GROMACS .gro file of C-alpha atoms in nm:
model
  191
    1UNK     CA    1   0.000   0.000   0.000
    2UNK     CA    2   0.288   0.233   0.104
    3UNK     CA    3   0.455   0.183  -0.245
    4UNK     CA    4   0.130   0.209  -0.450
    5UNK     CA    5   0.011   0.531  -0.257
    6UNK     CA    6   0.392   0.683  -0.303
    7UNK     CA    7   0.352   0.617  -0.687
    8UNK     CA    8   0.020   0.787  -0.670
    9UNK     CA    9   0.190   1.101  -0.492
   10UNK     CA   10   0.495   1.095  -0.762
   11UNK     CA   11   0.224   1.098  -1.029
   12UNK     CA   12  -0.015   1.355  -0.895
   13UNK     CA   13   0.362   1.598  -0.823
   14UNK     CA   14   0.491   1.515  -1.174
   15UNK     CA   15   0.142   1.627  -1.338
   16UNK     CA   16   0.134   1.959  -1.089
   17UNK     CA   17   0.473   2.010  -1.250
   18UNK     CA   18   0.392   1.948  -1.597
   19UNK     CA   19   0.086   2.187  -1.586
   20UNK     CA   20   0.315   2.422  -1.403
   21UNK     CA   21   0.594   2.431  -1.673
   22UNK     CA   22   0.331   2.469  -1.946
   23UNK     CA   23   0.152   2.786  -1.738
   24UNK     CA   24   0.502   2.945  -1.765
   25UNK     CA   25   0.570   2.841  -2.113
   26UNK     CA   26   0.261   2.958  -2.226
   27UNK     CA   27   0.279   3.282  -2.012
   28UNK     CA   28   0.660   3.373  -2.094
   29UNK     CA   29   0.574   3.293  -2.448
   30UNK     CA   30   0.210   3.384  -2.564
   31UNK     CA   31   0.302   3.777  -2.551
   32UNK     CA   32   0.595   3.780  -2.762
   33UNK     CA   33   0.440   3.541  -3.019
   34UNK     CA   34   0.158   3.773  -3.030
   35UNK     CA   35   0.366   4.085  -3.069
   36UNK     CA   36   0.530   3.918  -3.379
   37UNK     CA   37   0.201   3.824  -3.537
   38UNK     CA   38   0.065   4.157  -3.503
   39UNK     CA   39   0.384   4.307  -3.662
   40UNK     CA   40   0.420   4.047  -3.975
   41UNK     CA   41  -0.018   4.179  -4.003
   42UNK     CA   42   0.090   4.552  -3.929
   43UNK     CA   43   0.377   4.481  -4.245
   44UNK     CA   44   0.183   4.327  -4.444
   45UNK     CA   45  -0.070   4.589  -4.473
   46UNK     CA   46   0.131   4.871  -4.514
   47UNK     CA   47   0.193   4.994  -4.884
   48UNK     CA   48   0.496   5.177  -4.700
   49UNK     CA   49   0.798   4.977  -4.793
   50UNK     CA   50   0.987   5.138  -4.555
   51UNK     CA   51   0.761   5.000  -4.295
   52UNK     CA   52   0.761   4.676  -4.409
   53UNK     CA   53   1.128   4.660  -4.337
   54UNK     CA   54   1.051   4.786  -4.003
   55UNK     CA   55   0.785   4.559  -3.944
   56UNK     CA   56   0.965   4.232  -4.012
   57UNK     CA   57   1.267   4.357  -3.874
   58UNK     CA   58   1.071   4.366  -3.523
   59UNK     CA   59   0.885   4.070  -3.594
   60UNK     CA   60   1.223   3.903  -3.604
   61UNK     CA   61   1.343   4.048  -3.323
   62UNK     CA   62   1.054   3.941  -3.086
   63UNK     CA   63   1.082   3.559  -3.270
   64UNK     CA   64   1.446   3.537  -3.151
   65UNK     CA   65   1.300   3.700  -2.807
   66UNK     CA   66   1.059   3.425  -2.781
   67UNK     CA   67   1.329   3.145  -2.847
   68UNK     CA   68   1.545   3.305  -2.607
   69UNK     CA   69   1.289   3.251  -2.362
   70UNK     CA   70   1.218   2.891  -2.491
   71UNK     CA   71   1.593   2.774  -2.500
   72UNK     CA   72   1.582   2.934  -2.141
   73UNK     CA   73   1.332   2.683  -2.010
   74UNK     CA   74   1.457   2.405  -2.219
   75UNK     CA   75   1.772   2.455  -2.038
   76UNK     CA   76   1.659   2.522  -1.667
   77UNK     CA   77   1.478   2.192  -1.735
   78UNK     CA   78   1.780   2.024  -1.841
   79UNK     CA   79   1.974   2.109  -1.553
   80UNK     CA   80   1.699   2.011  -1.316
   81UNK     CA   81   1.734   1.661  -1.460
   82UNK     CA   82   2.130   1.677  -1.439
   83UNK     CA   83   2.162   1.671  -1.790
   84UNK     CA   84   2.394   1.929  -1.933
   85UNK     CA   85   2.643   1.955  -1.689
   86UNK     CA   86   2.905   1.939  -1.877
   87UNK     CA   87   2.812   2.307  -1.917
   88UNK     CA   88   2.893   2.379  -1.561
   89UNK     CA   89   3.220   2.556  -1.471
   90UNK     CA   90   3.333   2.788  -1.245
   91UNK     CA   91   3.163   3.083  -1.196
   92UNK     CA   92   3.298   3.398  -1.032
   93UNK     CA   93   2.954   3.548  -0.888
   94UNK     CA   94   3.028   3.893  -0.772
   95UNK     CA   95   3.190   3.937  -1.126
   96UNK     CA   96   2.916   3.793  -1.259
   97UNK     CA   97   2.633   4.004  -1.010
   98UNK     CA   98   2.803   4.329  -1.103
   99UNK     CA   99   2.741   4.261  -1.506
  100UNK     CA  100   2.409   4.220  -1.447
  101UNK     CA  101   2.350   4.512  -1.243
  102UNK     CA  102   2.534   4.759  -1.421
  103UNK     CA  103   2.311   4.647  -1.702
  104UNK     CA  104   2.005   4.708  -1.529
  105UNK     CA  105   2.108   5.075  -1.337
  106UNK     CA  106   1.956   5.249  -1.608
  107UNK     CA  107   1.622   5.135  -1.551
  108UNK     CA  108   1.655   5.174  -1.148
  109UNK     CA  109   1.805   5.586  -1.243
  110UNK     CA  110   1.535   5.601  -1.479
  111UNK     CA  111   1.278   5.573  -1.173
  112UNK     CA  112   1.550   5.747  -0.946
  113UNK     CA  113   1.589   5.426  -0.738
  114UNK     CA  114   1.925   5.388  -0.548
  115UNK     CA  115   2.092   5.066  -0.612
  116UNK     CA  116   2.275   4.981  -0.312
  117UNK     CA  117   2.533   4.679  -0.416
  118UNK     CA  118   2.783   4.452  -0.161
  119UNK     CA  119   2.932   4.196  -0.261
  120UNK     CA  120   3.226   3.960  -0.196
  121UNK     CA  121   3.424   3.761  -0.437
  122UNK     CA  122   3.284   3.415  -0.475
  123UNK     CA  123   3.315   3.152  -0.710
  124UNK     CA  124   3.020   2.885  -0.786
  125UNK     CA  125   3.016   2.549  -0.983
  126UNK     CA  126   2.708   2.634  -1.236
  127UNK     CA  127   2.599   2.798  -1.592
  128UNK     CA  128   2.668   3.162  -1.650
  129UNK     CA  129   2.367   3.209  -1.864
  130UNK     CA  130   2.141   3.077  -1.610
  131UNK     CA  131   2.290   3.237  -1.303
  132UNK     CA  132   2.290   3.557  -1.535
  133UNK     CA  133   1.905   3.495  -1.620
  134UNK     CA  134   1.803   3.412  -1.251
  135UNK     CA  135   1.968   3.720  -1.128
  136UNK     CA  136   1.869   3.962  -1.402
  137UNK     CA  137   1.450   3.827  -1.342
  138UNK     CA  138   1.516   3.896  -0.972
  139UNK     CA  139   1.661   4.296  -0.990
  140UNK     CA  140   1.381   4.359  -1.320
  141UNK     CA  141   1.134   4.249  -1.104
  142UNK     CA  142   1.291   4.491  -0.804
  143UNK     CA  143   1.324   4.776  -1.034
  144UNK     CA  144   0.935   4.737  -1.203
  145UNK     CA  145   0.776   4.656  -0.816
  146UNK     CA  146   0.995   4.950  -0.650
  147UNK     CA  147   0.834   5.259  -0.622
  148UNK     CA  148   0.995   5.609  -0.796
  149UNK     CA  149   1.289   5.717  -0.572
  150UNK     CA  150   1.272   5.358  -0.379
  151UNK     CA  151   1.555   5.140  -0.239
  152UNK     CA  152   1.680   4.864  -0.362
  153UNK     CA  153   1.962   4.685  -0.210
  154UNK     CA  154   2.146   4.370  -0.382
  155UNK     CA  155   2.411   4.178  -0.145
  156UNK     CA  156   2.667   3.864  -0.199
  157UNK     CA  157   2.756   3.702   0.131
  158UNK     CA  158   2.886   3.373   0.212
  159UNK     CA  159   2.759   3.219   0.452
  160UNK     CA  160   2.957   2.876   0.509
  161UNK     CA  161   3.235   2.729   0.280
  162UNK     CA  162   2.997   2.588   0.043
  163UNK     CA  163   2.715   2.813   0.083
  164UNK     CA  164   2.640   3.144  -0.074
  165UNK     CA  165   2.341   3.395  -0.007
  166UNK     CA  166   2.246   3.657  -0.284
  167UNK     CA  167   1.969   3.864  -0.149
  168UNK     CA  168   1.781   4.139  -0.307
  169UNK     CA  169   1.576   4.349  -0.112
  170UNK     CA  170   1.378   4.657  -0.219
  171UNK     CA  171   1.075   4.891  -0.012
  172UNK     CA  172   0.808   4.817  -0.259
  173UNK     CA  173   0.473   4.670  -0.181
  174UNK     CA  174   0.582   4.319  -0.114
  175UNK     CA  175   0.403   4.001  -0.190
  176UNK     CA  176   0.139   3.890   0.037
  177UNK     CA  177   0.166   3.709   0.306
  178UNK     CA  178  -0.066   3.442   0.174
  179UNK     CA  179   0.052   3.445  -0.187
  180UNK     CA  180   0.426   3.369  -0.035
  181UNK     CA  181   0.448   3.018  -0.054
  182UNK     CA  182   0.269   3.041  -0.421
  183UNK     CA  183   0.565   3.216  -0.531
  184UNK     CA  184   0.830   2.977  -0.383
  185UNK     CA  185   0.677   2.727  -0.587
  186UNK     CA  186   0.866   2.632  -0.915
  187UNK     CA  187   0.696   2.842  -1.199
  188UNK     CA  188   0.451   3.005  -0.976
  189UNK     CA  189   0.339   3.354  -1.053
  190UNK     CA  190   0.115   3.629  -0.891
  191UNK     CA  191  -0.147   3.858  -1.106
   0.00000   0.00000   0.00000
């Protein structure tokens, strides 16, 4: 009985997962799909050659988006499953933390945020792009959730030999208290 009703939980947590990867999928992708359908229509249209170029040309550009994005969860999945790792090597985080932020301090001056950074110099066993991706969702969402002239603080500590803590904390609204372990959850979003 123990093994049957053990199969029955491994079932019921692989389906929550499957319908949770395929909310994301079809969240992270059905905007940009759209955007390059209306475009290609918006071309097509348009007796203006000129913006015909310009149409495709941004069609294009939100098709690669939207594989980006694909190839992104193709490859999270893949790691999850320990395939791939022969795309692991070493990683030097704060190196790595300070790309990403320096990319996004335009957006936080934009809204008059300060971005308050401390890190120390730490090296991790993982994938750049990933690491980069996780990192960059986390300050974007900071940056859109943070009020104009808000705080937003990002910090690199270690906190035993083979543990590392990157925190980013900001003074916007927060998430709920009962929405918290919703978000926790692998794929889980908020409205």
């Amino acid at each position: 009985d123990a093994v049957v009703a053990v199969s029955r939980f491994t079932r019921q947590a692989l389906i929550e997962q499957m319908r949770l990867m395929t909310d994301a999928i079809s969240h992270d992708l059905r905007l940009p799909l759209q955007r390059v359908r209306s475009n290609l229509t918006a071309a097509m249209e348009s007796p203006d050659a000129d913006r015909l170029k310009t149409g495709i040309v941004q069609a294009i550009e939100d098709a690669d988006a939207a594989l980006d994005t694909f190839n992104a969860l193709l490859d999270i999945a893949r790691a999850e499953a320990g395939v791939g790792r022969e795309a692991f090597a070493p990683v030097e985080l704060s190196a790595l933390i300070s790309d990403v932020v320096e990319l996004f301090e335009p957006l936080a001056e934009e809204k008059q945020q300060l971005l308050a950074v401390s890190l120390v110099p730490v090296t991790v066993w993982g994938q750049s792009m990933l690491l980069k991706q996780m990192f960059g969702n986390l300050l974007h969402n900071a940056i859109k959730y943070t009020p104009k002239q808000g705080k937003i603080e990002v910090r690199l500590t270690r906190e035993a030999p083979d543990q590392v803590c990157i925190t980013v904390t900001d003074n916007g609204p927060g998430v709920p208290d009962a929405d918290r372990g919703q978000v926790a959850q692998r794929f889980g979003r908020l409205s």
